[in-house]
Amino acid sequence: MITDFEYAEEKLSDYGMIVCNFNNSGMETVSSGADITFQQIKPGKSSKFHLYSSTYDSCYSATFQICRNPCSTASDGDMYLSPELVSALQRWLCRRNGYNRFKIYQNGLEHIYWNAAFNSKQIVLNGQIIGLELTMTTNAPYAYMDEVSARYECLAGTSFDFYDTSDEEGYIRPDVKIQMLSSGVFRLENSMDNKIMKISNCTIGEIITIDGQNQIITSSVPSHNISGDFNYFFPKIWNHYEKGGTNNLNIFTPSLDCNITITYSPIRKVGL
């Protein structure tokens, strides 16, 4: 059972509140980030449908309620929320500046997060506020795991293995940091797609940073015209499902001596 959560680096318990259910009826069914819409077509004179595409048509959302923690109140009257507390809660949760990281405190889900925004409705009893109903909207159909980072000390032409542990098939563009230990044209190839990232005019000691999600590349050397020397193929890590298991082994091969750090958040299909 969820009782506490963290949002934008603050905890619900910091406000003396807990997650609750004012209409608890026991079991419930919740979305888990696996709501896929299938597009089908039926050929003429056939009774069978063919699947021609599938999409995620909506982001993950959930609705839950919060109230005062009865363990921290002296009497039933203290369960009511003051206007000042309601103001503080809604100022914390209901923002218009984009998504913030949301994490729940529940065994097995400590390392899962959503990028979330909230709407709030007040729950009123006898003319006084006893809780808030929160509707969470996220920026993706699923959740993510805390960032995973791996560092490799590489020799030119020597490969290294990287496993994508996401629940979702396909690819993710990770963040990549490359510390050059030799000079020249740097190439990085992944066996999963056989495509090559290429950066010319690299120098010893240079640090190249790649923001995979936003597809931005920068260099620690101001004189390096990185935008002109880059072929604009951003590295990808892949995950394919196969009978009997998952093919998530990405074998990278760099062309120059370097240290490479790969960072990403694996996709997780879980619900509240």
PDB file of C-alpha atoms in Angstrom:
ATOM      1  CA  MET A   1       0.000   0.000   0.000  1.00  0.00           C
ATOM      2  CA  ILE A   2       1.310   3.435  -0.944  1.00  0.00           C
ATOM      3  CA  THR A   3       1.314   5.979   1.884  1.00  0.00           C
ATOM      4  CA  ASP A   4       4.039   8.431   0.887  1.00  0.00           C
ATOM      5  CA  PHE A   5       5.548   9.864  -2.292  1.00  0.00           C
ATOM      6  CA  GLU A   6       8.203  12.291  -3.445  1.00  0.00           C
ATOM      7  CA  TYR A   7       7.615  15.050  -5.987  1.00  0.00           C
ATOM      8  CA  ALA A   8      10.123  17.663  -7.106  1.00  0.00           C
ATOM      9  CA  GLU A   9      12.451  16.577  -4.272  1.00  0.00           C
ATOM     10  CA  GLU A  10       9.838  17.072  -1.509  1.00  0.00           C
ATOM     11  CA  LYS A  11       7.892  14.364   0.323  1.00  0.00           C
ATOM     12  CA  LEU A  12       4.165  14.230   1.055  1.00  0.00           C
ATOM     13  CA  SER A  13       5.023  13.278   4.643  1.00  0.00           C
ATOM     14  CA  ASP A  14       6.888  16.593   4.990  1.00  0.00           C
ATOM     15  CA  TYR A  15       3.414  18.171   5.023  1.00  0.00           C
ATOM     16  CA  GLY A  16       1.990  15.709   7.579  1.00  0.00           C
ATOM     17  CA  MET A  17      -0.047  14.001   4.850  1.00  0.00           C
ATOM     18  CA  ILE A  18      -0.492  10.436   3.572  1.00  0.00           C
ATOM     19  CA  VAL A  19      -2.017   8.771   0.512  1.00  0.00           C
ATOM     20  CA  CYS A  20      -5.510   7.510   1.344  1.00  0.00           C
ATOM     21  CA  ASN A  21      -8.786   6.298  -0.161  1.00  0.00           C
ATOM     22  CA  PHE A  22     -12.036   7.836   1.076  1.00  0.00           C
ATOM     23  CA  ASN A  23     -14.085   5.198  -0.761  1.00  0.00           C
ATOM     24  CA  ASN A  24     -12.072   2.074  -0.097  1.00  0.00           C
ATOM     25  CA  SER A  25     -13.786  -0.980  -1.566  1.00  0.00           C
ATOM     26  CA  GLY A  26     -10.822  -3.352  -1.687  1.00  0.00           C
ATOM     27  CA  MET A  27      -9.363  -4.574  -4.949  1.00  0.00           C
ATOM     28  CA  GLU A  28      -9.006  -2.362  -8.001  1.00  0.00           C
ATOM     29  CA  THR A  29      -7.625  -2.538 -11.532  1.00  0.00           C
ATOM     30  CA  VAL A  30      -5.036   0.049 -12.539  1.00  0.00           C
ATOM     31  CA  SER A  31      -3.178   0.882 -15.720  1.00  0.00           C
ATOM     32  CA  SER A  32       0.446  -0.241 -15.780  1.00  0.00           C
ATOM     33  CA  GLY A  33       1.821   1.677 -18.754  1.00  0.00           C
ATOM     34  CA  ALA A  34       0.935  -1.041 -21.247  1.00  0.00           C
ATOM     35  CA  ASP A  35      -2.201   0.449 -22.819  1.00  0.00           C
ATOM     36  CA  ILE A  36      -1.568  -0.046 -26.519  1.00  0.00           C
ATOM     37  CA  THR A  37      -3.998   0.904 -29.292  1.00  0.00           C
ATOM     38  CA  PHE A  38      -4.075  -1.581 -32.148  1.00  0.00           C
ATOM     39  CA  GLN A  39      -5.061  -0.573 -35.680  1.00  0.00           C
ATOM     40  CA  GLN A  40      -6.687  -3.462 -37.528  1.00  0.00           C
ATOM     41  CA  ILE A  41      -8.121  -3.996 -40.987  1.00  0.00           C
ATOM     42  CA  LYS A  42     -10.327  -6.753 -42.361  1.00  0.00           C
ATOM     43  CA  PRO A  43      -9.882  -7.698 -46.015  1.00  0.00           C
ATOM     44  CA  GLY A  44     -13.012  -8.064 -48.093  1.00  0.00           C
ATOM     45  CA  LYS A  45     -14.765 -11.436 -47.872  1.00  0.00           C
ATOM     46  CA  SER A  46     -12.614 -12.399 -44.884  1.00  0.00           C
ATOM     47  CA  SER A  47     -13.610 -12.877 -41.261  1.00  0.00           C
ATOM     48  CA  LYS A  48     -10.095 -12.316 -39.953  1.00  0.00           C
ATOM     49  CA  PHE A  49      -8.535  -8.996 -39.009  1.00  0.00           C
ATOM     50  CA  HIS A  50      -4.918  -8.085 -39.709  1.00  0.00           C
ATOM     51  CA  LEU A  51      -2.851  -5.904 -37.394  1.00  0.00           C
ATOM     52  CA  TYR A  52      -1.095  -3.195 -39.412  1.00  0.00           C
ATOM     53  CA  SER A  53       0.116  -0.831 -36.690  1.00  0.00           C
ATOM     54  CA  SER A  54       0.069  -0.171 -32.958  1.00  0.00           C
ATOM     55  CA  THR A  55       0.560   3.027 -30.984  1.00  0.00           C
ATOM     56  CA  TYR A  56       0.475   4.549 -27.531  1.00  0.00           C
ATOM     57  CA  ASP A  57      -2.322   7.104 -27.880  1.00  0.00           C
ATOM     58  CA  SER A  58      -2.145   8.575 -24.386  1.00  0.00           C
ATOM     59  CA  CYS A  59       0.283   9.204 -21.578  1.00  0.00           C
ATOM     60  CA  TYR A  60       0.043   7.404 -18.268  1.00  0.00           C
ATOM     61  CA  SER A  61      -2.274   9.019 -15.728  1.00  0.00           C
ATOM     62  CA  ALA A  62      -3.637   8.089 -12.301  1.00  0.00           C
ATOM     63  CA  THR A  63      -5.953   9.558  -9.684  1.00  0.00           C
ATOM     64  CA  PHE A  64      -5.547   9.178  -5.933  1.00  0.00           C
ATOM     65  CA  GLN A  65      -6.369  11.001  -2.707  1.00  0.00           C
ATOM     66  CA  ILE A  66      -4.393  12.433   0.184  1.00  0.00           C
ATOM     67  CA  CYS A  67      -5.341  13.390   3.738  1.00  0.00           C
ATOM     68  CA  ARG A  68      -3.777  14.286   7.065  1.00  0.00           C
ATOM     69  CA  ASN A  69      -1.796  11.488   8.702  1.00  0.00           C
ATOM     70  CA  PRO A  70      -3.982  10.354  11.636  1.00  0.00           C
ATOM     71  CA  CYS A  71      -0.853   9.235  13.509  1.00  0.00           C
ATOM     72  CA  SER A  72       0.317  12.852  13.666  1.00  0.00           C
ATOM     73  CA  THR A  73      -2.981  14.417  14.768  1.00  0.00           C
ATOM     74  CA  ALA A  74      -4.228  14.782  18.315  1.00  0.00           C
ATOM     75  CA  SER A  75      -7.979  14.633  17.597  1.00  0.00           C
ATOM     76  CA  ASP A  76     -10.479  14.027  14.799  1.00  0.00           C
ATOM     77  CA  GLY A  77     -10.818  17.784  14.408  1.00  0.00           C
ATOM     78  CA  ASP A  78      -7.159  17.991  13.418  1.00  0.00           C
ATOM     79  CA  MET A  79      -7.899  15.874  10.316  1.00  0.00           C
ATOM     80  CA  TYR A  80      -9.321  18.944   8.573  1.00  0.00           C
ATOM     81  CA  LEU A  81      -6.950  20.827   6.275  1.00  0.00           C
ATOM     82  CA  SER A  82      -6.404  24.482   7.015  1.00  0.00           C
ATOM     83  CA  PRO A  83      -6.518  26.989   4.131  1.00  0.00           C
ATOM     84  CA  GLU A  84      -2.804  27.564   4.649  1.00  0.00           C
ATOM     85  CA  LEU A  85      -2.005  23.841   4.303  1.00  0.00           C
ATOM     86  CA  VAL A  86      -4.193  23.491   1.206  1.00  0.00           C
ATOM     87  CA  SER A  87      -2.432  26.489  -0.324  1.00  0.00           C
ATOM     88  CA  ALA A  88       1.002  25.029   0.420  1.00  0.00           C
ATOM     89  CA  LEU A  89       0.077  21.611  -0.985  1.00  0.00           C
ATOM     90  CA  GLN A  90      -1.388  22.973  -4.206  1.00  0.00           C
ATOM     91  CA  ARG A  91       1.497  25.381  -4.679  1.00  0.00           C
ATOM     92  CA  TRP A  92       3.866  22.409  -4.360  1.00  0.00           C
ATOM     93  CA  LEU A  93       1.969  19.972  -6.557  1.00  0.00           C
ATOM     94  CA  CYS A  94       0.025  22.014  -9.108  1.00  0.00           C
ATOM     95  CA  ARG A  95       2.608  23.780 -11.237  1.00  0.00           C
ATOM     96  CA  ARG A  96       2.536  25.050 -14.806  1.00  0.00           C
ATOM     97  CA  ASN A  97       6.286  24.937 -15.422  1.00  0.00           C
ATOM     98  CA  GLY A  98       6.373  21.410 -16.834  1.00  0.00           C
ATOM     99  CA  TYR A  99       6.943  17.942 -15.453  1.00  0.00           C
ATOM    100  CA  ASN A 100       8.779  17.024 -12.265  1.00  0.00           C
ATOM    101  CA  ARG A 101      10.029  13.686 -11.010  1.00  0.00           C
ATOM    102  CA  PHE A 102       7.458  11.683  -9.024  1.00  0.00           C
ATOM    103  CA  LYS A 103       8.424   8.623  -6.952  1.00  0.00           C
ATOM    104  CA  ILE A 104       6.389   6.429  -4.608  1.00  0.00           C
ATOM    105  CA  TYR A 105       7.555   4.717  -1.433  1.00  0.00           C
ATOM    106  CA  GLN A 106       6.549   1.084  -1.821  1.00  0.00           C
ATOM    107  CA  ASN A 107       8.564  -2.108  -1.637  1.00  0.00           C
ATOM    108  CA  GLY A 108       9.880  -3.043  -5.057  1.00  0.00           C
ATOM    109  CA  LEU A 109       9.168   0.357  -6.593  1.00  0.00           C
ATOM    110  CA  GLU A 110      11.750   2.491  -4.795  1.00  0.00           C
ATOM    111  CA  HIS A 111      13.771   3.014  -7.987  1.00  0.00           C
ATOM    112  CA  ILE A 112      10.821   3.767 -10.294  1.00  0.00           C
ATOM    113  CA  TYR A 113       9.777   7.293 -11.293  1.00  0.00           C
ATOM    114  CA  TRP A 114       7.390   9.167 -13.560  1.00  0.00           C
ATOM    115  CA  ASN A 115       7.783  12.649 -15.055  1.00  0.00           C
ATOM    116  CA  ALA A 116       4.533  14.087 -13.778  1.00  0.00           C
ATOM    117  CA  ALA A 117       2.263  17.109 -13.402  1.00  0.00           C
ATOM    118  CA  PHE A 118      -0.802  17.370 -11.148  1.00  0.00           C
ATOM    119  CA  ASN A 119      -4.324  18.724 -11.011  1.00  0.00           C
ATOM    120  CA  SER A 120      -6.095  18.940  -7.648  1.00  0.00           C
ATOM    121  CA  LYS A 121      -9.677  18.868  -6.382  1.00  0.00           C
ATOM    122  CA  GLN A 122     -10.658  19.532  -2.781  1.00  0.00           C
ATOM    123  CA  ILE A 123     -12.653  16.915  -0.845  1.00  0.00           C
ATOM    124  CA  VAL A 124     -15.123  18.646   1.475  1.00  0.00           C
ATOM    125  CA  LEU A 125     -17.044  17.250   4.471  1.00  0.00           C
ATOM    126  CA  ASN A 126     -19.424  19.404   6.566  1.00  0.00           C
ATOM    127  CA  GLY A 127     -18.109  22.507   4.860  1.00  0.00           C
ATOM    128  CA  GLN A 128     -14.460  21.772   5.680  1.00  0.00           C
ATOM    129  CA  ILE A 129     -11.665  20.337   3.553  1.00  0.00           C
ATOM    130  CA  ILE A 130     -10.620  16.826   4.621  1.00  0.00           C
ATOM    131  CA  GLY A 131      -8.390  15.944   1.702  1.00  0.00           C
ATOM    132  CA  LEU A 132      -7.351  16.461  -1.898  1.00  0.00           C
ATOM    133  CA  GLU A 133      -7.968  14.317  -4.952  1.00  0.00           C
ATOM    134  CA  LEU A 134      -4.919  14.428  -7.222  1.00  0.00           C
ATOM    135  CA  THR A 135      -4.867  13.559 -10.915  1.00  0.00           C
ATOM    136  CA  MET A 136      -1.381  12.815 -12.162  1.00  0.00           C
ATOM    137  CA  THR A 137      -0.537  13.265 -15.850  1.00  0.00           C
ATOM    138  CA  THR A 138       2.846  12.136 -17.160  1.00  0.00           C
ATOM    139  CA  ASN A 139       4.905  12.753 -20.285  1.00  0.00           C
ATOM    140  CA  ALA A 140       5.016   9.106 -21.395  1.00  0.00           C
ATOM    141  CA  PRO A 141       2.835   5.978 -21.500  1.00  0.00           C
ATOM    142  CA  TYR A 142       5.086   4.265 -18.944  1.00  0.00           C
ATOM    143  CA  ALA A 143       7.427   4.797 -16.018  1.00  0.00           C
ATOM    144  CA  TYR A 144      11.210   4.843 -15.814  1.00  0.00           C
ATOM    145  CA  MET A 145      13.860   3.343 -13.593  1.00  0.00           C
ATOM    146  CA  ASP A 146      16.480   5.515 -11.914  1.00  0.00           C
ATOM    147  CA  GLU A 147      19.370   6.314 -14.228  1.00  0.00           C
ATOM    148  CA  VAL A 148      21.776   3.481 -14.962  1.00  0.00           C
ATOM    149  CA  SER A 149      25.344   4.461 -15.784  1.00  0.00           C
ATOM    150  CA  ALA A 150      28.274   2.355 -16.979  1.00  0.00           C
ATOM    151  CA  ARG A 151      31.853   3.435 -17.701  1.00  0.00           C
ATOM    152  CA  TYR A 152      34.193   1.650 -20.114  1.00  0.00           C
ATOM    153  CA  GLU A 153      37.933   2.034 -20.649  1.00  0.00           C
ATOM    154  CA  CYS A 154      38.297   1.360 -24.357  1.00  0.00           C
ATOM    155  CA  LEU A 155      41.122   0.575 -26.725  1.00  0.00           C
ATOM    156  CA  ALA A 156      40.778   1.348 -30.413  1.00  0.00           C
ATOM    157  CA  GLY A 157      38.909  -1.435 -32.214  1.00  0.00           C
ATOM    158  CA  THR A 158      38.070  -3.311 -28.987  1.00  0.00           C
ATOM    159  CA  SER A 159      34.358  -3.879 -28.368  1.00  0.00           C
ATOM    160  CA  PHE A 160      32.379  -3.663 -25.136  1.00  0.00           C
ATOM    161  CA  ASP A 161      28.903  -4.956 -24.206  1.00  0.00           C
ATOM    162  CA  PHE A 162      25.963  -2.874 -23.009  1.00  0.00           C
ATOM    163  CA  TYR A 163      22.570  -4.383 -22.074  1.00  0.00           C
ATOM    164  CA  ASP A 164      19.316  -2.437 -22.366  1.00  0.00           C
ATOM    165  CA  THR A 165      16.994  -3.719 -19.599  1.00  0.00           C
ATOM    166  CA  SER A 166      13.895  -1.750 -20.673  1.00  0.00           C
ATOM    167  CA  ASP A 167      10.427  -3.348 -20.691  1.00  0.00           C
ATOM    168  CA  GLU A 168       9.687  -1.710 -24.046  1.00  0.00           C
ATOM    169  CA  GLU A 169      11.037  -2.901 -27.384  1.00  0.00           C
ATOM    170  CA  GLY A 170      12.812  -0.445 -29.642  1.00  0.00           C
ATOM    171  CA  TYR A 171      15.605   2.003 -28.963  1.00  0.00           C
ATOM    172  CA  ILE A 172      16.586   4.748 -26.546  1.00  0.00           C
ATOM    173  CA  ARG A 173      19.110   7.481 -27.230  1.00  0.00           C
ATOM    174  CA  PRO A 174      21.242   7.508 -24.059  1.00  0.00           C
ATOM    175  CA  ASP A 175      23.482  10.221 -22.699  1.00  0.00           C
ATOM    176  CA  VAL A 176      27.090   9.540 -23.640  1.00  0.00           C
ATOM    177  CA  LYS A 177      30.317  11.089 -22.376  1.00  0.00           C
ATOM    178  CA  ILE A 178      33.533  10.361 -24.299  1.00  0.00           C
ATOM    179  CA  GLN A 179      36.963  11.232 -22.930  1.00  0.00           C
ATOM    180  CA  MET A 180      39.433  11.085 -25.817  1.00  0.00           C
ATOM    181  CA  LEU A 181      42.744   9.324 -25.088  1.00  0.00           C
ATOM    182  CA  SER A 182      44.009   9.673 -28.662  1.00  0.00           C
ATOM    183  CA  SER A 183      43.509  12.043 -31.569  1.00  0.00           C
ATOM    184  CA  GLY A 184      41.880  11.655 -34.949  1.00  0.00           C
ATOM    185  CA  VAL A 185      38.527  10.648 -36.413  1.00  0.00           C
ATOM    186  CA  PHE A 186      36.378   8.983 -33.764  1.00  0.00           C
ATOM    187  CA  ARG A 187      33.816   6.381 -34.814  1.00  0.00           C
ATOM    188  CA  LEU A 188      31.428   4.443 -32.597  1.00  0.00           C
ATOM    189  CA  GLU A 189      29.527   1.477 -34.060  1.00  0.00           C
ATOM    190  CA  ASN A 190      26.722  -0.574 -32.470  1.00  0.00           C
ATOM    191  CA  SER A 191      26.198  -4.145 -33.671  1.00  0.00           C
ATOM    192  CA  MET A 192      22.426  -3.757 -33.193  1.00  0.00           C
ATOM    193  CA  ASP A 193      21.987  -1.255 -36.031  1.00  0.00           C
ATOM    194  CA  ASN A 194      25.340  -1.327 -37.832  1.00  0.00           C
ATOM    195  CA  LYS A 195      25.326   2.453 -38.008  1.00  0.00           C
ATOM    196  CA  ILE A 196      28.313   4.569 -37.138  1.00  0.00           C
ATOM    197  CA  MET A 197      28.602   7.812 -35.206  1.00  0.00           C
ATOM    198  CA  LYS A 198      31.521   9.834 -36.605  1.00  0.00           C
ATOM    199  CA  ILE A 199      33.321  12.864 -35.144  1.00  0.00           C
ATOM    200  CA  SER A 200      36.345  14.310 -36.920  1.00  0.00           C
ATOM    201  CA  ASN A 201      39.305  16.285 -35.501  1.00  0.00           C
ATOM    202  CA  CYS A 202      39.169  14.886 -31.964  1.00  0.00           C
ATOM    203  CA  THR A 203      42.126  15.622 -29.672  1.00  0.00           C
ATOM    204  CA  ILE A 204      43.688  13.942 -26.635  1.00  0.00           C
ATOM    205  CA  GLY A 205      41.992  15.042 -23.401  1.00  0.00           C
ATOM    206  CA  GLU A 206      38.893  16.359 -25.142  1.00  0.00           C
ATOM    207  CA  ILE A 207      35.575  15.460 -23.518  1.00  0.00           C
ATOM    208  CA  ILE A 208      32.598  15.103 -25.833  1.00  0.00           C
ATOM    209  CA  THR A 209      29.167  15.122 -24.194  1.00  0.00           C
ATOM    210  CA  ILE A 210      26.017  13.852 -25.911  1.00  0.00           C
ATOM    211  CA  ASP A 211      22.522  14.620 -24.606  1.00  0.00           C
ATOM    212  CA  GLY A 212      20.646  11.766 -26.232  1.00  0.00           C
ATOM    213  CA  GLN A 213      17.072  12.799 -25.421  1.00  0.00           C
ATOM    214  CA  ASN A 214      17.515  16.326 -26.759  1.00  0.00           C
ATOM    215  CA  GLN A 215      20.056  15.297 -29.413  1.00  0.00           C
ATOM    216  CA  ILE A 216      22.673  17.854 -28.438  1.00  0.00           C
ATOM    217  CA  ILE A 217      26.452  17.373 -28.698  1.00  0.00           C
ATOM    218  CA  THR A 218      29.114  19.580 -27.069  1.00  0.00           C
ATOM    219  CA  SER A 219      32.890  19.569 -26.710  1.00  0.00           C
ATOM    220  CA  SER A 220      35.149  20.689 -23.872  1.00  0.00           C
ATOM    221  CA  VAL A 221      37.475  22.196 -26.505  1.00  0.00           C
ATOM    222  CA  PRO A 222      36.070  25.604 -27.550  1.00  0.00           C
ATOM    223  CA  SER A 223      38.032  25.646 -30.814  1.00  0.00           C
ATOM    224  CA  HIS A 224      36.586  22.325 -31.964  1.00  0.00           C
ATOM    225  CA  ASN A 225      33.860  22.976 -34.520  1.00  0.00           C
ATOM    226  CA  ILE A 226      31.849  20.010 -33.256  1.00  0.00           C
ATOM    227  CA  SER A 227      28.746  20.911 -35.262  1.00  0.00           C
ATOM    228  CA  GLY A 228      30.744  20.731 -38.480  1.00  0.00           C
ATOM    229  CA  ASP A 229      32.724  17.609 -37.584  1.00  0.00           C
ATOM    230  CA  PHE A 230      29.772  15.466 -36.398  1.00  0.00           C
ATOM    231  CA  ASN A 231      27.681  13.299 -38.751  1.00  0.00           C
ATOM    232  CA  TYR A 232      24.615  13.753 -36.489  1.00  0.00           C
ATOM    233  CA  PHE A 233      23.988  10.092 -35.876  1.00  0.00           C
ATOM    234  CA  PHE A 234      23.311   9.933 -32.140  1.00  0.00           C
ATOM    235  CA  PRO A 235      24.066   6.554 -30.535  1.00  0.00           C
ATOM    236  CA  LYS A 236      21.115   4.268 -29.739  1.00  0.00           C
ATOM    237  CA  ILE A 237      20.715   1.314 -27.415  1.00  0.00           C
ATOM    238  CA  TRP A 238      18.309  -1.369 -28.620  1.00  0.00           C
ATOM    239  CA  ASN A 239      16.005  -3.941 -27.080  1.00  0.00           C
ATOM    240  CA  HIS A 240      14.294  -6.664 -29.162  1.00  0.00           C
ATOM    241  CA  TYR A 241      11.972  -9.388 -27.931  1.00  0.00           C
ATOM    242  CA  GLU A 242      12.669 -12.888 -29.160  1.00  0.00           C
ATOM    243  CA  LYS A 243      11.051 -16.231 -28.370  1.00  0.00           C
ATOM    244  CA  GLY A 244      12.542 -17.588 -25.180  1.00  0.00           C
ATOM    245  CA  GLY A 245      14.057 -14.299 -24.103  1.00  0.00           C
ATOM    246  CA  THR A 246      15.124 -10.800 -25.011  1.00  0.00           C
ATOM    247  CA  ASN A 247      17.870  -9.672 -27.348  1.00  0.00           C
ATOM    248  CA  ASN A 248      19.134  -6.588 -25.571  1.00  0.00           C
ATOM    249  CA  LEU A 249      22.875  -6.948 -26.074  1.00  0.00           C
ATOM    250  CA  ASN A 250      24.419  -3.890 -27.724  1.00  0.00           C
ATOM    251  CA  ILE A 251      28.053  -4.378 -28.765  1.00  0.00           C
ATOM    252  CA  PHE A 252      29.838  -1.044 -29.222  1.00  0.00           C
ATOM    253  CA  THR A 253      33.182  -0.656 -30.986  1.00  0.00           C
ATOM    254  CA  PRO A 254      35.137   2.653 -30.806  1.00  0.00           C
ATOM    255  CA  SER A 255      37.822   3.519 -33.332  1.00  0.00           C
ATOM    256  CA  LEU A 256      40.115   5.398 -30.919  1.00  0.00           C
ATOM    257  CA  ASP A 257      41.383   4.912 -27.372  1.00  0.00           C
ATOM    258  CA  CYS A 258      38.904   6.551 -25.013  1.00  0.00           C
ATOM    259  CA  ASN A 259      36.823   6.319 -21.851  1.00  0.00           C
ATOM    260  CA  ILE A 260      33.081   6.092 -22.525  1.00  0.00           C
ATOM    261  CA  THR A 261      30.243   6.551 -20.026  1.00  0.00           C
ATOM    262  CA  ILE A 262      26.692   5.608 -21.077  1.00  0.00           C
ATOM    263  CA  THR A 263      23.724   6.753 -18.976  1.00  0.00           C
ATOM    264  CA  TYR A 264      20.005   6.069 -19.498  1.00  0.00           C
ATOM    265  CA  SER A 265      16.741   5.373 -17.667  1.00  0.00           C
ATOM    266  CA  PRO A 266      15.276   1.930 -18.480  1.00  0.00           C
ATOM    267  CA  ILE A 267      11.543   1.900 -19.300  1.00  0.00           C
ATOM    268  CA  ARG A 268       9.302   0.181 -16.757  1.00  0.00           C
ATOM    269  CA  LYS A 269       5.640  -0.778 -17.269  1.00  0.00           C
ATOM    270  CA  VAL A 270       4.174  -0.434 -13.772  1.00  0.00           C
ATOM    271  CA  GLY A 271       1.154   1.354 -12.326  1.00  0.00           C
ATOM    272  CA  LEU A 272       0.099   2.961  -9.073  1.00  0.00           C
TER     273      LEU A 272
END
